[in-house]
Protein backbone atom coordinates (compact mmCIF):
# COMPACT_ATOMS: atom_id res chain seq x y z
CA UNK A 1 0.00 0.00 0.00
CA UNK A 2 1.18 3.60 -0.59
CA UNK A 3 1.14 4.51 3.12
CA UNK A 4 3.22 1.45 3.94
CA UNK A 5 5.73 2.28 1.23
CA UNK A 6 6.10 5.83 2.53
CA UNK A 7 6.49 4.51 6.10
CA UNK A 8 9.31 2.24 4.97
CA UNK A 9 10.92 5.08 3.04
CA UNK A 10 10.87 7.21 6.19
CA UNK A 11 12.70 4.43 8.02
CA UNK A 12 15.54 4.77 5.52
CA UNK A 13 18.19 2.09 5.24
CA UNK A 14 17.38 0.61 8.64
CA UNK A 15 13.74 0.14 7.59
CA UNK A 16 14.75 -1.51 4.32
CA UNK A 17 17.12 -3.86 6.15
CA UNK A 18 14.38 -4.74 8.67
CA UNK A 19 11.94 -5.62 5.90
CA UNK A 20 14.48 -7.75 4.09
CA UNK A 21 15.27 -9.67 7.29
CA UNK A 22 11.65 -10.16 8.35
CA UNK A 23 10.56 -11.51 4.97
CA UNK A 24 7.57 -9.20 4.80
CA UNK A 25 6.14 -10.07 8.21
CA UNK A 26 6.98 -6.73 9.85
CA UNK A 27 5.18 -4.38 7.43
CA UNK A 28 2.31 -3.72 9.83
CA UNK A 29 4.74 -3.05 12.69
CA UNK A 30 6.57 -0.44 10.63
CA UNK A 31 3.29 1.23 9.69
CA UNK A 32 1.99 1.13 13.29
CA UNK A 33 5.24 2.69 14.51
CA UNK A 34 4.70 5.56 12.08
CA UNK A 35 1.14 6.36 13.17
CA UNK A 36 1.64 5.86 16.93
CA UNK A 37 2.83 8.59 19.30
CA UNK A 38 6.61 8.73 19.58
CA UNK A 39 8.36 6.54 22.10
CA UNK A 40 10.09 8.23 25.05
CA UNK A 41 13.63 9.29 23.99
CA UNK A 42 15.53 6.69 26.04
CA UNK A 43 13.32 3.83 24.83
CA UNK A 44 13.58 5.10 21.23
CA UNK A 45 17.39 5.18 21.43
CA UNK A 46 17.49 1.60 22.78
CA UNK A 47 15.20 0.50 19.91
CA UNK A 48 17.49 2.12 17.31
CA UNK A 49 20.56 0.53 18.87
CA UNK A 50 18.79 -2.85 19.05
CA UNK A 51 17.95 -2.67 15.33
CA UNK A 52 21.58 -1.83 14.51
CA UNK A 53 22.76 -4.64 16.79
CA UNK A 54 20.47 -7.26 15.22
CA UNK A 55 21.68 -6.35 11.74
CA UNK A 56 25.17 -7.42 12.88
CA UNK A 57 24.01 -10.85 14.07
CA UNK A 58 24.14 -13.86 11.80
CA UNK A 59 20.75 -15.31 12.80
CA UNK A 60 17.33 -13.75 12.40
CA UNK A 61 17.34 -12.08 15.83
CA UNK A 62 14.58 -9.61 14.96
CA UNK A 63 12.02 -12.40 15.25
CA UNK A 64 13.12 -12.89 18.86
CA UNK A 65 12.17 -9.39 19.99
CA UNK A 66 9.13 -7.20 20.08
CA UNK A 67 8.87 -3.78 18.48
CA UNK A 68 7.41 -0.45 19.56
CA UNK A 69 3.82 -1.55 18.90
CA UNK A 70 3.97 -4.50 21.31
CA UNK A 71 6.14 -2.47 23.67
CA UNK A 72 3.34 0.06 24.02
CA UNK A 73 0.92 -2.81 24.60
CA UNK A 74 3.11 -4.14 27.44
CA UNK A 75 3.22 -0.64 28.90
CA UNK A 76 -0.56 -0.29 28.74
CA UNK A 77 -1.22 -3.72 30.26
CA UNK A 78 1.09 -2.99 33.21
CA UNK A 79 -0.14 0.61 33.67
CA UNK A 80 -3.80 -0.43 33.50
CA UNK A 81 -3.37 -3.34 35.91
CA UNK A 82 -1.08 -1.51 38.33
CA UNK A 83 -1.49 -2.10 42.07
CA UNK A 84 0.79 -0.65 44.79
CA UNK A 85 3.73 -2.98 45.41
CA UNK A 86 3.09 -4.85 42.17
CA UNK A 87 5.84 -7.12 40.88
CA UNK A 88 6.53 -7.80 37.21
CA UNK A 89 8.91 -10.48 35.95
CA UNK A 90 10.19 -10.74 32.42
CA UNK A 91 11.85 -14.00 31.41
CA UNK A 92 14.08 -13.97 28.37
CA UNK A 93 15.61 -10.54 27.88
CA UNK A 94 17.25 -9.80 24.53
CA UNK A 95 18.51 -6.20 24.85
CA UNK A 96 16.22 -4.98 27.62
CA UNK A 97 13.87 -3.09 25.29
CA UNK A 98 10.67 -4.78 26.50
CA UNK A 99 11.83 -4.43 30.13
CA UNK A 100 12.05 -0.68 29.57
CA UNK A 101 8.42 -0.60 28.37
CA UNK A 102 7.36 -2.66 31.40
CA UNK A 103 9.21 -0.27 33.71
CA UNK A 104 7.61 2.71 31.97
CA UNK A 105 4.20 1.23 32.77
CA UNK A 106 5.21 0.97 36.43
CA UNK A 107 6.59 4.52 36.80
CA UNK A 108 5.17 7.80 38.12
CA UNK A 109 6.62 7.56 41.61
CA UNK A 110 5.09 4.19 42.37
CA UNK A 111 6.90 1.64 44.47
CA UNK A 112 7.09 -1.54 42.41
CA UNK A 113 9.55 -4.25 41.38
CA UNK A 114 10.66 -5.35 37.93
CA UNK A 115 12.88 -8.39 37.48
CA UNK A 116 14.22 -9.06 34.00
CA UNK A 117 16.43 -12.06 33.44
CA UNK A 118 17.95 -13.99 30.57
CA UNK A 119 20.40 -16.81 30.02
CA UNK A 120 20.51 -16.80 26.22
CA UNK A 121 24.09 -15.55 25.93
CA UNK A 122 23.29 -12.30 24.10
CA UNK A 123 24.94 -9.35 25.83
CA UNK A 124 22.76 -6.36 26.83
CA UNK A 125 23.40 -3.09 25.00
CA UNK A 126 23.78 -1.11 28.21
CA UNK A 127 24.00 -1.77 31.90
CA UNK A 128 21.77 1.11 33.00
Coordinates of C-alpha atoms in Angstrom, one line a residue:
X1 CA 0.0 0.0 0.0
X2 CA 1.2 3.6 -0.6
X3 CA 1.1 4.5 3.1
X4 CA 3.2 1.5 3.9
X5 CA 5.7 2.3 1.2
X6 CA 6.1 5.8 2.5
X7 CA 6.5 4.5 6.1
X8 CA 9.3 2.2 5.0
X9 CA 10.9 5.1 3.0
X10 CA 10.9 7.2 6.2
X11 CA 12.7 4.4 8.0
X12 CA 15.5 4.8 5.5
X13 CA 18.2 2.1 5.2
X14 CA 17.4 0.6 8.6
X15 CA 13.7 0.1 7.6
X16 CA 14.8 -1.5 4.3
X17 CA 17.1 -3.9 6.1
X18 CA 14.4 -4.7 8.7
X19 CA 11.9 -5.6 5.9
X20 CA 14.5 -7.8 4.1
X21 CA 15.3 -9.7 7.3
X22 CA 11.6 -10.2 8.3
X23 CA 10.6 -11.5 5.0
X24 CA 7.6 -9.2 4.8
X25 CA 6.1 -10.1 8.2
X26 CA 7.0 -6.7 9.9
X27 CA 5.2 -4.4 7.4
X28 CA 2.3 -3.7 9.8
X29 CA 4.7 -3.0 12.7
X30 CA 6.6 -0.4 10.6
X31 CA 3.3 1.2 9.7
X32 CA 2.0 1.1 13.3
X33 CA 5.2 2.7 14.5
X34 CA 4.7 5.6 12.1
X35 CA 1.1 6.4 13.2
X36 CA 1.6 5.9 16.9
X37 CA 2.8 8.6 19.3
X38 CA 6.6 8.7 19.6
X39 CA 8.4 6.5 22.1
X40 CA 10.1 8.2 25.0
X41 CA 13.6 9.3 24.0
X42 CA 15.5 6.7 26.0
X43 CA 13.3 3.8 24.8
X44 CA 13.6 5.1 21.2
X45 CA 17.4 5.2 21.4
X46 CA 17.5 1.6 22.8
X47 CA 15.2 0.5 19.9
X48 CA 17.5 2.1 17.3
X49 CA 20.6 0.5 18.9
X50 CA 18.8 -2.8 19.0
X51 CA 18.0 -2.7 15.3
X52 CA 21.6 -1.8 14.5
X53 CA 22.8 -4.6 16.8
X54 CA 20.5 -7.3 15.2
X55 CA 21.7 -6.3 11.7
X56 CA 25.2 -7.4 12.9
X57 CA 24.0 -10.8 14.1
X58 CA 24.1 -13.9 11.8
X59 CA 20.8 -15.3 12.8
X60 CA 17.3 -13.8 12.4
X61 CA 17.3 -12.1 15.8
X62 CA 14.6 -9.6 15.0
X63 CA 12.0 -12.4 15.2
X64 CA 13.1 -12.9 18.9
X65 CA 12.2 -9.4 20.0
X66 CA 9.1 -7.2 20.1
X67 CA 8.9 -3.8 18.5
X68 CA 7.4 -0.4 19.6
X69 CA 3.8 -1.6 18.9
X70 CA 4.0 -4.5 21.3
X71 CA 6.1 -2.5 23.7
X72 CA 3.3 0.1 24.0
X73 CA 0.9 -2.8 24.6
X74 CA 3.1 -4.1 27.4
X75 CA 3.2 -0.6 28.9
X76 CA -0.6 -0.3 28.7
X77 CA -1.2 -3.7 30.3
X78 CA 1.1 -3.0 33.2
X79 CA -0.1 0.6 33.7
X80 CA -3.8 -0.4 33.5
X81 CA -3.4 -3.3 35.9
X82 CA -1.1 -1.5 38.3
X83 CA -1.5 -2.1 42.1
X84 CA 0.8 -0.7 44.8
X85 CA 3.7 -3.0 45.4
X86 CA 3.1 -4.8 42.2
X87 CA 5.8 -7.1 40.9
X88 CA 6.5 -7.8 37.2
X89 CA 8.9 -10.5 36.0
X90 CA 10.2 -10.7 32.4
X91 CA 11.8 -14.0 31.4
X92 CA 14.1 -14.0 28.4
X93 CA 15.6 -10.5 27.9
X94 CA 17.3 -9.8 24.5
X95 CA 18.5 -6.2 24.9
X96 CA 16.2 -5.0 27.6
X97 CA 13.9 -3.1 25.3
X98 CA 10.7 -4.8 26.5
X99 CA 11.8 -4.4 30.1
X100 CA 12.0 -0.7 29.6
X101 CA 8.4 -0.6 28.4
X102 CA 7.4 -2.7 31.4
X103 CA 9.2 -0.3 33.7
X104 CA 7.6 2.7 32.0
X105 CA 4.2 1.2 32.8
X106 CA 5.2 1.0 36.4
X107 CA 6.6 4.5 36.8
X108 CA 5.2 7.8 38.1
X109 CA 6.6 7.6 41.6
X110 CA 5.1 4.2 42.4
X111 CA 6.9 1.6 44.5
X112 CA 7.1 -1.5 42.4
X113 CA 9.6 -4.2 41.4
X114 CA 10.7 -5.3 37.9
X115 CA 12.9 -8.4 37.5
X116 CA 14.2 -9.1 34.0
X117 CA 16.4 -12.1 33.4
X118 CA 18.0 -14.0 30.6
X119 CA 20.4 -16.8 30.0
X120 CA 20.5 -16.8 26.2
X121 CA 24.1 -15.5 25.9
X122 CA 23.3 -12.3 24.1
X123 CA 24.9 -9.3 25.8
X124 CA 22.8 -6.4 26.8
X125 CA 23.4 -3.1 25.0
X126 CA 23.8 -1.1 28.2
X127 CA 24.0 -1.8 31.9
X128 CA 21.8 1.1 33.0

